[in-house]
Coordinates of C-alpha atoms and ligand atoms in Angstrom, one line a residue:
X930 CA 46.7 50.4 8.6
X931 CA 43.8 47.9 8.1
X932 CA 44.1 44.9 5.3
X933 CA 41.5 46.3 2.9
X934 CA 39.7 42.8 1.9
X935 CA 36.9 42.5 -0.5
X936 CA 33.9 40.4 -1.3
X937 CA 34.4 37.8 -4.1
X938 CA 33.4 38.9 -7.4
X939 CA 34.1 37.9 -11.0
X940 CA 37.7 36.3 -11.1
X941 CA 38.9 35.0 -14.7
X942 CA 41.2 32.5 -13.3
X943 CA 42.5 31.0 -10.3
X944 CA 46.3 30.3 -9.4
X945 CA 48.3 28.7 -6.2
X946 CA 50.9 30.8 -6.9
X947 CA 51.2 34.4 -8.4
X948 CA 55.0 35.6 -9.3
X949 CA 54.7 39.7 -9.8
X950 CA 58.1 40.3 -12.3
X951 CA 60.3 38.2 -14.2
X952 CA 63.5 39.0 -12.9
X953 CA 66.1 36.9 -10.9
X954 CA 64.1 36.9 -7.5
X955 CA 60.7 35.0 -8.9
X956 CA 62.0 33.1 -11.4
X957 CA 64.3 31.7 -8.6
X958 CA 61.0 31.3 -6.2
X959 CA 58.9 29.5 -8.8
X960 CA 61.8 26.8 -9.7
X961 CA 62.0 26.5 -5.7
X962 CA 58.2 25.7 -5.5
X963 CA 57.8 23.6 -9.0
X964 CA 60.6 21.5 -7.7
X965 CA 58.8 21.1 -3.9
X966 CA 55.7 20.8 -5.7
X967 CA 55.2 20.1 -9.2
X968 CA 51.2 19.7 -9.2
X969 CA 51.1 23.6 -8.0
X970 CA 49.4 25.9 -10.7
X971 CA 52.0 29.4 -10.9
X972 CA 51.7 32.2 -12.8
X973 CA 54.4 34.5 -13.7
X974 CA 53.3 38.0 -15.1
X975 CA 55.9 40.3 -16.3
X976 CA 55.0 44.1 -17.2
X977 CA 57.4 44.4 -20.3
X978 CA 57.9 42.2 -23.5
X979 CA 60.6 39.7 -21.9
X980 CA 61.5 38.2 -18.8
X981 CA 65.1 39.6 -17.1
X982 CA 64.6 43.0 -18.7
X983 CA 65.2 45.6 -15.8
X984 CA 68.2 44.8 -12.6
X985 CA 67.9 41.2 -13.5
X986 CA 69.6 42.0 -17.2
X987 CA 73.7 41.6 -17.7
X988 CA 73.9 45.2 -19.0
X989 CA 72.1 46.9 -15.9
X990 CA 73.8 45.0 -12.9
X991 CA 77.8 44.6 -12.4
X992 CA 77.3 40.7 -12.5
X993 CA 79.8 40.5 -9.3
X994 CA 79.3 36.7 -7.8
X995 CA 79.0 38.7 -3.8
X996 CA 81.0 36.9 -1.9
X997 CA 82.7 39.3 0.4
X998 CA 85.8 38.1 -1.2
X999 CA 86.5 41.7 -2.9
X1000 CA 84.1 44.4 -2.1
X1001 CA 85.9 46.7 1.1
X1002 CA 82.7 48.2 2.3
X1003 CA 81.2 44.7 3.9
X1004 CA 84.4 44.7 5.9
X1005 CA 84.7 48.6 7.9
X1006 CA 87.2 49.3 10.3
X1007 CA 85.9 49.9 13.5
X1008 CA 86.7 52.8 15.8
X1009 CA 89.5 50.7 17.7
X1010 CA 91.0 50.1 14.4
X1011 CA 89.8 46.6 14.3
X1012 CA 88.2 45.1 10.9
X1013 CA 84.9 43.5 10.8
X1014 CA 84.0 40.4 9.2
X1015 CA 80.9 39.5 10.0
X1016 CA 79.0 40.6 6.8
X1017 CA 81.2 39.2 4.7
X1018 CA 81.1 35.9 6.2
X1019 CA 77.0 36.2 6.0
X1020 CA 77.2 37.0 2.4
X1021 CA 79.8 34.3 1.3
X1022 CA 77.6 31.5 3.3
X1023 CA 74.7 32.7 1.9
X1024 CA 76.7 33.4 -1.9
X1025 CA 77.9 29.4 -1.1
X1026 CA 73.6 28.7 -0.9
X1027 CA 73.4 30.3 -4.2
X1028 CA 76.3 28.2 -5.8
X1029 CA 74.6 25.3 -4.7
X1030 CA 71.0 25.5 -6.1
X1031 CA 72.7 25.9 -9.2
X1032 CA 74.7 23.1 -9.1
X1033 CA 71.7 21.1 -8.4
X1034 CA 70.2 22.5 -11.3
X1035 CA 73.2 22.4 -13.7
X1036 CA 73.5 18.5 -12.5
X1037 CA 70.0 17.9 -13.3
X1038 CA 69.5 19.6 -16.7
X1039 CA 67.7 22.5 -15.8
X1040 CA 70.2 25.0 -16.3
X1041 CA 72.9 24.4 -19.2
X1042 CA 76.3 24.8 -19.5
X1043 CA 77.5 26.5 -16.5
X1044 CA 79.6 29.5 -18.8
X1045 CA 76.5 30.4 -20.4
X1046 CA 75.4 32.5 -16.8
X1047 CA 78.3 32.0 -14.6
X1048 CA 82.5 32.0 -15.5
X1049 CA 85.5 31.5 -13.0
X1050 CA 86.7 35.6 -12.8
X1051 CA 89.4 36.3 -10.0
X1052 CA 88.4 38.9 -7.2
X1053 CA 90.5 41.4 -6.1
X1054 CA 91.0 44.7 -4.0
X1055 CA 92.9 47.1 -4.4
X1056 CA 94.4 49.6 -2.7
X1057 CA 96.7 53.0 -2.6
X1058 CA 98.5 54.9 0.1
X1059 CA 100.0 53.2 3.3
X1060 CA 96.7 53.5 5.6
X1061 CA 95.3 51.8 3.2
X1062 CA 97.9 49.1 2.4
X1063 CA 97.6 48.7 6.1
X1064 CA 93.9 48.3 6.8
X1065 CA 94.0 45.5 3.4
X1066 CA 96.7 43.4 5.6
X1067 CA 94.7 43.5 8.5
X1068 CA 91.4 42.7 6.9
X1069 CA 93.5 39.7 5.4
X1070 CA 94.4 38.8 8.4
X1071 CA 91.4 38.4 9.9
X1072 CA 89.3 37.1 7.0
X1073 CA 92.1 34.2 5.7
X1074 CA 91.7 32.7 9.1
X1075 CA 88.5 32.1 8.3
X1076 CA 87.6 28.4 6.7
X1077 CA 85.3 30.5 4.0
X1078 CA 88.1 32.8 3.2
X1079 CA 91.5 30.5 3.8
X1080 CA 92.7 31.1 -0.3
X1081 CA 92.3 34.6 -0.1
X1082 CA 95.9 35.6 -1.4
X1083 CA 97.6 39.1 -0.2
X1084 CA 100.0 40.7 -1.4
X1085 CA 102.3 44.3 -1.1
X1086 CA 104.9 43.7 -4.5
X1087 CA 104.2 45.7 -7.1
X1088 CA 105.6 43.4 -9.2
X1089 CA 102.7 40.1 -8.3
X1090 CA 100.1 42.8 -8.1
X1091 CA 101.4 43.5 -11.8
X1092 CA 100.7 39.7 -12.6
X1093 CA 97.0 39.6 -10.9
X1094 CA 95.9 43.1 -12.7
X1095 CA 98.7 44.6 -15.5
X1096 CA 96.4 47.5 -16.5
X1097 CA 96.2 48.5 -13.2
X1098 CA 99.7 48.9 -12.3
X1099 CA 101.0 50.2 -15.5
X1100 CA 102.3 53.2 -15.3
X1101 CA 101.7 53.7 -11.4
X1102 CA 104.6 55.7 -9.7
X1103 CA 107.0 52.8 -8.2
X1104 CA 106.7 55.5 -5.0
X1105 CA 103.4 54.9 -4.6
X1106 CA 102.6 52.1 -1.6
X1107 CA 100.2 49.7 -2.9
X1108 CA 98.4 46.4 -2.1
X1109 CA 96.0 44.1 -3.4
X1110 CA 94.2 40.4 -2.6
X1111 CA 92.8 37.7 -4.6
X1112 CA 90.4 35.1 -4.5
X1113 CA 91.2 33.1 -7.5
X1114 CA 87.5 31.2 -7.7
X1115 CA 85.7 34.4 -7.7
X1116 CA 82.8 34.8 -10.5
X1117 CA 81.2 36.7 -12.9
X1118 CA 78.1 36.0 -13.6
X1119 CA 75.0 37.6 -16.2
X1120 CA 72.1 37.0 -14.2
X1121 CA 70.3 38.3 -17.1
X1122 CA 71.2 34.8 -18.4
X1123 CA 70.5 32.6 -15.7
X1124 CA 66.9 33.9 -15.6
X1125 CA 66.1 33.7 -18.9
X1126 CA 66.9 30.0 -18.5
X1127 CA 65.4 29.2 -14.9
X1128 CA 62.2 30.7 -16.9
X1129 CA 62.3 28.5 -20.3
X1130 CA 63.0 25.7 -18.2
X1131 CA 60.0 26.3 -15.9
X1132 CA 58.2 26.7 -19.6
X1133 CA 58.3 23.2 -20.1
X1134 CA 56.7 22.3 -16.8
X1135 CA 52.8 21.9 -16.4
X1136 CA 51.0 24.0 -14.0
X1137 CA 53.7 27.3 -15.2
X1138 CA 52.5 29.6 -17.5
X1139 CA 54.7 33.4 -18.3
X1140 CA 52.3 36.5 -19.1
X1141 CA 54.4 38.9 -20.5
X1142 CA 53.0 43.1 -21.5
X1143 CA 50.9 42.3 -18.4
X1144 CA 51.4 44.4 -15.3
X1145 CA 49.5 44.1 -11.8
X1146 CA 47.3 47.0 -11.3
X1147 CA 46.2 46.1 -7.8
X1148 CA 45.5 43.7 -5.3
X1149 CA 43.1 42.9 -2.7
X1150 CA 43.0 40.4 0.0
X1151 CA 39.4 38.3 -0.1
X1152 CA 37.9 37.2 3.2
X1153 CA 38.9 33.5 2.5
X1154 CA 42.4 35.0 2.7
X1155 CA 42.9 34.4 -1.1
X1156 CA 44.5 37.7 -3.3
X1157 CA 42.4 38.8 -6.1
X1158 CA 44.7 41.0 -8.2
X1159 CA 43.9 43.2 -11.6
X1160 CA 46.2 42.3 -14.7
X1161 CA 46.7 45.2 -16.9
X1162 CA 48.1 43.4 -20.5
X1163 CA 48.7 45.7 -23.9
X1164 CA 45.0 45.4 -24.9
X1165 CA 41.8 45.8 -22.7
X1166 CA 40.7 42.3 -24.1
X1167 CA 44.0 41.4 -22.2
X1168 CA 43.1 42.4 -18.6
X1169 CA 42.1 40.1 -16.2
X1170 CA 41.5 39.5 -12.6
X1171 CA 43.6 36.4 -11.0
X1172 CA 42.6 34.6 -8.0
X1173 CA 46.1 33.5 -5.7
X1174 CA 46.4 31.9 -2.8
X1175 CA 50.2 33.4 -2.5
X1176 CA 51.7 36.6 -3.8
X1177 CA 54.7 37.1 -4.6
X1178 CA 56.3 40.9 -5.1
X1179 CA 59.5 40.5 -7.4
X1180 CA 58.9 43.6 -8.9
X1181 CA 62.1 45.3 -8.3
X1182 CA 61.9 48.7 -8.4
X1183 CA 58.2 48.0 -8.7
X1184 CA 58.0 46.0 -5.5
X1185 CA 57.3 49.2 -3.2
X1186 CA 53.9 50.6 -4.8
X1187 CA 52.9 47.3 -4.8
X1188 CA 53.0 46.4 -1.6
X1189 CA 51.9 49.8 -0.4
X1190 CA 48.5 48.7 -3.1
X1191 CA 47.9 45.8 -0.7
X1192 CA 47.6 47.2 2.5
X1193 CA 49.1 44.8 4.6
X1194 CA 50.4 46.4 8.0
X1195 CA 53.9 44.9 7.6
X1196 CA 54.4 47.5 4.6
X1197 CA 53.9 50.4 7.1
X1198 CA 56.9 53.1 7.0
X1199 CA 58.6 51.7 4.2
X1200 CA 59.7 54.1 1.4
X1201 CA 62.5 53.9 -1.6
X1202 CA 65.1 55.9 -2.3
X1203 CA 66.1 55.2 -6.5
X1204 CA 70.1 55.4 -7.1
X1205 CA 70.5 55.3 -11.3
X1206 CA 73.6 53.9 -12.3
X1207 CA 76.3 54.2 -15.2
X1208 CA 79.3 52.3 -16.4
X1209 CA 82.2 52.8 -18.6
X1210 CA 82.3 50.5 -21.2
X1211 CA 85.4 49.4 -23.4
X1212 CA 85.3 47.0 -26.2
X1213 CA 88.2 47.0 -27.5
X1214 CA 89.8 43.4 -27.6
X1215 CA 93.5 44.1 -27.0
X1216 CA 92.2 46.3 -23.6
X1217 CA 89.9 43.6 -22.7
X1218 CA 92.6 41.3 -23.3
X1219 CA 94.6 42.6 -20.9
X1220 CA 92.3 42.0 -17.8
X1221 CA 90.9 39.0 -16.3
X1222 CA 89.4 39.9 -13.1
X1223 CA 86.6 42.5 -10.7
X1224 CA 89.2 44.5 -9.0
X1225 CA 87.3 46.6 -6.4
X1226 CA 88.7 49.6 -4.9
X1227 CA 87.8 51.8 -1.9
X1228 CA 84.7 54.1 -2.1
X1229 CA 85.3 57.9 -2.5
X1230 CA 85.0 59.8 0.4
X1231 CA 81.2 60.5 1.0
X1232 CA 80.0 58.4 -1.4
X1233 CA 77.7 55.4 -1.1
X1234 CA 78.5 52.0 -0.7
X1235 CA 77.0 51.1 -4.1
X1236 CA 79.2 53.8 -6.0
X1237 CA 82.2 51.6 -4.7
X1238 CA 84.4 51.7 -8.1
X1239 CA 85.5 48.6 -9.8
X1240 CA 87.2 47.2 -12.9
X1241 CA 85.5 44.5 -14.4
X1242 CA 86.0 41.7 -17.0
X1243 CA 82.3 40.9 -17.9
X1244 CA 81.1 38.4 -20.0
X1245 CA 77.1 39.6 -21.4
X1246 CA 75.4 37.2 -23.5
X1247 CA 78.7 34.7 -24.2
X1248 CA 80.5 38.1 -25.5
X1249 CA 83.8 39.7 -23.2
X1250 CA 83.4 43.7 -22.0
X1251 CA 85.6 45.6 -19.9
X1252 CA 83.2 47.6 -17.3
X1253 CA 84.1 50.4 -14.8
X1254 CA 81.9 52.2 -12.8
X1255 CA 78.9 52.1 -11.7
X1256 CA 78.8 56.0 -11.4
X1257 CA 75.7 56.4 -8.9
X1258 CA 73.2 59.2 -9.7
X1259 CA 70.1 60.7 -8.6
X1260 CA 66.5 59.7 -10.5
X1261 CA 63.4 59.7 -9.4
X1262 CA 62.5 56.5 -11.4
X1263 CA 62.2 53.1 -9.7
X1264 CA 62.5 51.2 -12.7
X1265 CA 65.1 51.6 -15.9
X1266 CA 61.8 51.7 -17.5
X1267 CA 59.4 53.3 -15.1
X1268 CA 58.3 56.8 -15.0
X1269 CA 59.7 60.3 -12.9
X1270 CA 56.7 59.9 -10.8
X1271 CA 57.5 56.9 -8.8
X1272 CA 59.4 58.8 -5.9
X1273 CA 56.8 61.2 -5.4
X1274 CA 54.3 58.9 -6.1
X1275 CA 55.4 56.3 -3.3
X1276 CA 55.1 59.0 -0.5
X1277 CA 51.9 58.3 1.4
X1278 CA 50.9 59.3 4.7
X1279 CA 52.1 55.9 6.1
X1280 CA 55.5 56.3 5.3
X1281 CA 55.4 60.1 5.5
X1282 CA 57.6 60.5 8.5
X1283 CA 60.3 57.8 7.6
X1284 CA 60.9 59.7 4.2
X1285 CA 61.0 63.1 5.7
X1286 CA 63.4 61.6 8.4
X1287 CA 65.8 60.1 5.8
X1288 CA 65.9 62.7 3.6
X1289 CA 67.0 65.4 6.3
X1290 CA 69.3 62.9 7.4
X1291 CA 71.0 62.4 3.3
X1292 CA 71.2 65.7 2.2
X1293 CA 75.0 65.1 1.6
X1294 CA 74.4 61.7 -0.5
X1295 CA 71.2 63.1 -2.4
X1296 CA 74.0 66.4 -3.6
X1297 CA 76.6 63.9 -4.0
X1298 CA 74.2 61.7 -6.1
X1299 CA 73.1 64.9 -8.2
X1300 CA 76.9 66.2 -8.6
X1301 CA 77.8 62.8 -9.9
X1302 CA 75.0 62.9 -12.8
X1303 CA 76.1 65.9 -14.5
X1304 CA 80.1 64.5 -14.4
X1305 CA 81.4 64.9 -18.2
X1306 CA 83.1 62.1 -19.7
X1307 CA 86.5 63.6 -19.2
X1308 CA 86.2 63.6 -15.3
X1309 CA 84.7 60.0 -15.4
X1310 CA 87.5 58.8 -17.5
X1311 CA 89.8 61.0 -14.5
X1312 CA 88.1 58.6 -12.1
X1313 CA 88.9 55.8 -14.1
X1314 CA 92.7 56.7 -14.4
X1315 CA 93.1 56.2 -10.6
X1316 CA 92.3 52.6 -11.4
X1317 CA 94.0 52.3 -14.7
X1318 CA 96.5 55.2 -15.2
X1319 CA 96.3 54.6 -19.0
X1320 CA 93.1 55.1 -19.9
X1321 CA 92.5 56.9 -22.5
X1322 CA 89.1 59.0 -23.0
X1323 CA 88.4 57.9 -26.5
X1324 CA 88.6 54.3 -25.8
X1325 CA 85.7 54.2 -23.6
X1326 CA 81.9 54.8 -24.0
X1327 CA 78.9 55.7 -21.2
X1328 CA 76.1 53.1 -20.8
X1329 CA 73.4 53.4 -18.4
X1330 CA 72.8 50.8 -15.8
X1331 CA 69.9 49.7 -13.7
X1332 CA 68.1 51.5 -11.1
X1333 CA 68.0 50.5 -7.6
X1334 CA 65.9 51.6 -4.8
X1335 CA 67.2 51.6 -1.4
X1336 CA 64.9 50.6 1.5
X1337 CA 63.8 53.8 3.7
X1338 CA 62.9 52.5 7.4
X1339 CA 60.7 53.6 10.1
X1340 CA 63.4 54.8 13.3
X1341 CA 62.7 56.1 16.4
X1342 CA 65.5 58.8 16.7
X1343 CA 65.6 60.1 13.0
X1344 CA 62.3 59.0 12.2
X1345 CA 63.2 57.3 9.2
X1346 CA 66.7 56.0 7.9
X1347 CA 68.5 54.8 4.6
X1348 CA 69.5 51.3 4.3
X1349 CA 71.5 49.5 1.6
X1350 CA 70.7 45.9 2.0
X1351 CA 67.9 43.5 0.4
X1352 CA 64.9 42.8 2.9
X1353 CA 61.8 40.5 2.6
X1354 CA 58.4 41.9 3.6
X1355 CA 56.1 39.3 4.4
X1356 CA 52.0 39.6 5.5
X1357 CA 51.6 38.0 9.2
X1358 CA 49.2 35.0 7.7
X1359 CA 52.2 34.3 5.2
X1360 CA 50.0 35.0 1.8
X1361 CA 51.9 37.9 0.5
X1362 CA 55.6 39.0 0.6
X1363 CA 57.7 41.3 -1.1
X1364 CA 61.2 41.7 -2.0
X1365 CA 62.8 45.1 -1.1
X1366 CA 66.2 46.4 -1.8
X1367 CA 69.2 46.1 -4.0
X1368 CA 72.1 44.9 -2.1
X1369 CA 74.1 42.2 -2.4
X1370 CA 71.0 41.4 -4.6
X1371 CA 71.3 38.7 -7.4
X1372 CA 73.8 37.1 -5.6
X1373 CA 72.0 35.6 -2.8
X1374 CA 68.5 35.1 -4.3
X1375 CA 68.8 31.6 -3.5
X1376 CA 69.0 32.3 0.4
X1377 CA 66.5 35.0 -0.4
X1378 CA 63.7 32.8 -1.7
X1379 CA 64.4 29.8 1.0
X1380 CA 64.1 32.8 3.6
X1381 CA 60.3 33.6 1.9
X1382 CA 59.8 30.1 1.8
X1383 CA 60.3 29.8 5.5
X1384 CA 58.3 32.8 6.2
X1385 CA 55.2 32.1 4.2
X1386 CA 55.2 28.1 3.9
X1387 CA 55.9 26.8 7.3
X1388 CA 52.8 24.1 7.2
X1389 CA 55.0 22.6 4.2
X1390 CA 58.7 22.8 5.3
X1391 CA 56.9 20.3 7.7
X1392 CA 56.2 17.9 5.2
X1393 CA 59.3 15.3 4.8
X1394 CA 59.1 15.3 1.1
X1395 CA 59.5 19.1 0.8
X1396 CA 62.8 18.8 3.9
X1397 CA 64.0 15.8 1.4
X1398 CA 63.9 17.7 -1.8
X1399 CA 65.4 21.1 -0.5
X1400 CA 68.1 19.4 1.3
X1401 CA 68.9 17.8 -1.9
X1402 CA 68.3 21.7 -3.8
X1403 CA 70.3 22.9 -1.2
X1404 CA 72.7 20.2 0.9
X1405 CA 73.6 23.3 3.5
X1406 CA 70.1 23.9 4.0
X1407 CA 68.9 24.0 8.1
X1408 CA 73.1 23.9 8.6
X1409 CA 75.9 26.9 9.0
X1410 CA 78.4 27.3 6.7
X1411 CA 80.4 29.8 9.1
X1412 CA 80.3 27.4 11.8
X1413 CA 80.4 23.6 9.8
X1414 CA 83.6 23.9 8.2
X1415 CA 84.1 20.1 7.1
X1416 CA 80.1 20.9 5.6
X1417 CA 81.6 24.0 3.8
X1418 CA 84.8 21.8 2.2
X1419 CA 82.4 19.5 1.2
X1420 CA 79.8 21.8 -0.8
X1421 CA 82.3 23.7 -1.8
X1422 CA 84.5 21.4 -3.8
X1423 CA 81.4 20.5 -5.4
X1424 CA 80.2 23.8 -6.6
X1425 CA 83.4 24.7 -7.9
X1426 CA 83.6 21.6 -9.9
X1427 CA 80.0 21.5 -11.1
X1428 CA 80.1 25.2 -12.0
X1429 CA 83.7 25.1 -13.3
X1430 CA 84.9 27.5 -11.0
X1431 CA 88.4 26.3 -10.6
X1432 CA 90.9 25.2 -13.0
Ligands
FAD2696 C1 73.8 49.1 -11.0 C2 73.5 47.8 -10.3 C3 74.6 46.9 -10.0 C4 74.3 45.7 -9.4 N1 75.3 44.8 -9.2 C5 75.0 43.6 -8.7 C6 76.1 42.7 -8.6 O1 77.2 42.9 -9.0 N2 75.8 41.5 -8.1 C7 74.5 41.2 -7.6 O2 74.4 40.1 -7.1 N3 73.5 42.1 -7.7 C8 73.7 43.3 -8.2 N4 72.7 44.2 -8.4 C9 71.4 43.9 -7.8 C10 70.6 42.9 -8.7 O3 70.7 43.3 -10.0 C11 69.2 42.9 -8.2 O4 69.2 42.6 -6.8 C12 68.4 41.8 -8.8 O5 68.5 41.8 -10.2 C13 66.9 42.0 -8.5 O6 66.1 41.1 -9.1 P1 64.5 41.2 -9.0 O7 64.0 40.0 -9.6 O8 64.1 41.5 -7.6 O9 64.2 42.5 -9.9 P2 64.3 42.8 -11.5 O10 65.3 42.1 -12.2 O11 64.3 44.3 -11.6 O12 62.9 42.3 -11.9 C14 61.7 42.9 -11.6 C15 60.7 42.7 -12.7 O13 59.4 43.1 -12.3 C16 58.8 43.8 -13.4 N5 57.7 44.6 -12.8 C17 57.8 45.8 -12.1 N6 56.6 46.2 -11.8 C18 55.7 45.3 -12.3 C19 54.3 45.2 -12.2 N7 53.5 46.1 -11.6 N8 53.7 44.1 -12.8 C20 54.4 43.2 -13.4 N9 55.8 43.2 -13.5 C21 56.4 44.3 -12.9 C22 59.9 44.6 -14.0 O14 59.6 44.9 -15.4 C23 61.1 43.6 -13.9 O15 61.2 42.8 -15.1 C24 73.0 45.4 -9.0 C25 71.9 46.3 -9.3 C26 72.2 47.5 -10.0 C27 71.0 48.4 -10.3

């Protein structure tokens, strides 16, 4: 695949910085590279009326704070019986990165009050049937000796399970072996929130300016190396062609075509596979009362790891909800907003064979997917009952979540294959990169962004004033967390207390 570059011709504006989507990923990229540079010129355009509208919004995520603290399926057992850690402790150091550019910016006044986007909210497991009580105690075991994990709590009485999560043990047959562990500083957090903020605040700055109904059509790389990309706003008077020096895809869903539009060869053999999403919503006070924690479960049999069930105290816009789910389905949209083109749209002869190869390879998950859209509220609630055995159907209600779409990969065996994390696609001459993937997501934008910045502004990181001001950002930057544990006690006493964490 050749870069397709262009000649100059009529450009409207020119920008250092081009930020494709409002959601958590640019907004956290452009209050990076104010702060490293303030005299940079960055534009932000954003396809729909507001900022934070698609995954980034409270309503279409689960808001979980990843930190490998609660979620089962970043710890599997392996074949000798043996539980792996190593994911967790990669997400939780690089959760830890996120909890400290926060800080930062709580502690200097460019994010508020740390409950308006982020409030302490234990995390827990849970777990049925003695296999499973047994794999939990190991997985404690081998996590809790671990500085990042040493408060993670485990226990196998019914009785201080009952104390961590009463609606989940009421009513549950005393014969029934059960166990559970608890972080106690775990978080919930509505990054539809913490966006919306991280973009006023850049509002104020000189040099930022947010262009909202304006979507990028498509992008071409100039000989001087320079993008020229078509803006597409509500109006024809409103299009325009902007001249950037660096791209950046944060499109979400609508990160794929995009980066398939610019022709880079790093974009070759990726596809997307969309996953919709819906959760169980109660709002009734004296329910939501009764729960103040994410209590994750184990994954159904066959299902994917982002259909994991959980029962969630959430707090959307200041207000308390009570979320289960998310139920995973099959679309073909890649945005909550997008159309049912986009999956057959995205299949080009590029990525031809990786799609082919993953879907022979998922027929099971694409059926599962489709059998789990046309569950009816009575089965969900069934599901839900497993969880909480007193649930009754009338109490909750269904609301859709957001899309996500999973990275399809070039293979040599299967020709293509599936995966579930986040990934950061990145042209060789470090003028373009894209941000692929849904999982852990939000969470670890912050080690995200510093992981573009490395990528596509090495000539800067050289520069002592930009090492000074991210090691202030970001104390842990250039260091390990899983290996530095006296560097991990110190950051992490002070995110807890900066971002109330801990009582
Ligand atoms: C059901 C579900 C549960 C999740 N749970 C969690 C969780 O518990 N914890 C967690 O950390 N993460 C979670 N995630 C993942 C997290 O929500 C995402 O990783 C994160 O919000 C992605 O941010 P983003 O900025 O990349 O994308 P988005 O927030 O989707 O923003 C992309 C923006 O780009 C805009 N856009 C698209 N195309 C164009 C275009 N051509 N031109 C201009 N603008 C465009 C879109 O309108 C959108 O506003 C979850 C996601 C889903 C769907």
């Amino acid at each position: 695949m050749r870069v397709k570059r262009l000649g100059r011709d009529v450009t409207d504006r020119q920008v250092d910085i081009l930020l494709v989507g409002g959601g958590v990923m640019s907004a956290t990229l452009g209050t990076m590279l104010q702060q490293l540079d303030p005299t940079l010129t960055i534009l932000m355009v954003e396809r729909l009326p507001q900022v934070a509208a698609e995954s980034s919004d409270g309503w279409n995520n689960a808001g979980t704070g990843h930190a490998g603290y609660c979620e089962l399926n970043y710890t599997p057992q392996l074949a000798d019986g043996k539980v792996e850690i190593k994911r967790a402790l990669s997400i939780n150091a690089a959760f830890e990165v996120s909890l400290q550019f926060w800080s930062w910016l709580v502690e200097n006044d460019l994010l508020p009050e740390p409950q308006q986007f982020i409030r302490p909210t234990p995390h827990e497991s849970f777990v049925w049937g003695a296999e499973n009580v047994e794999f939990l105690r190991q997985r404690h075991v081998a996590l809790s000796q671990h500085p990042l994990f040493k408060d993670m709590e485990f226990s196998d009485d019914p009785r201080v399970i009952a104390e961590w999560m009463p609606l989940v043990m009421g009513d549950r047959p005393a014969s029934q072996p059960v166990a559970a562990t608890r972080v106690a500083y775990g978080s919930d957090i509505d990054f539809g929130a913490l966006t919306r903020q991280l973009v006023q605040s850049l509002q104020t700055r000189t040099g930022f300016e947010l262009k909202t109904n304006t979507g990028v059509k498509s992008l071409r790389q100039l000989h001087n190396g320079r993008w020229r990309v078509q803006l597409k706003g509500k109006q024809a008077a409103d299009n325009q062609i902007v001249e950037a020096g660096f791209v950046f895809l944060g499109a979400g869903g609508g990160a794929l075509p995009l980066l398939q539009k610019s022709g880079i060869p790093e974009a070759r053999g990726y596809g997307g596979f969309p996953v919709s999403g819906l959760w169980l919503v109660c709002n009734k006070p004296e329910i939501i009362r009764q729960h103040q924690a994410k209590v994750y479960g184990k994954a159904p049999l066959g299902a994917p790891p982002m259909s994991v069930p959980h029962l969630d105290t959430r707090y959307i816009d200041g207000k308390p909800a009570l979320l289960f789910g998310p139920y995973a389905g099959f679309t073909t949209k890649f945005l909550k907003q997008g159309s049912w083109l986009n999956l057959p749209a995205s299949v080009k002869p590029r990525n031809l064979k990786s799609m082919l190869g993953a879907g022979r390879h998922n027929l099971d998950l694409t059926r599962y997917l489709i059998g789990e859209v046309f569950q009816s509220h009575s089965k969900r609630v069934e599901a839900l009952r497993q969880f909480y055995p007193q649930a009754r159907d009338e109490d909750w209600t269904l609301a859709k979540a957001g899309q996500r779409v999973q990275i399809i990969k070039r293979c040599d065996d299967k020709g293509g294959k599936l995966e579930f994390g986040t990934e950061i696609v990145a042209s060789a001459d470090g003028t373009l990169a894209a941000l692929l993937g849904a999982s852990p997501g939000a969470s670890t934008s912050v080690q995200a962004m510093l992981d573009v910045l490395q990528r596509c502004f090495k000539a800067r990181l050289q520069e002592t004033a930009w090492q000074q001001q991210l090691k202030a950002m970001v104390p842990s930057w250039g260091e390990s967390l899983i290996e530095d544990a006296a560097l991990l006690a110190q950051v992490r006493t002070r995110t807890l207390r900066t971002l109330k964490l801990q009582s």
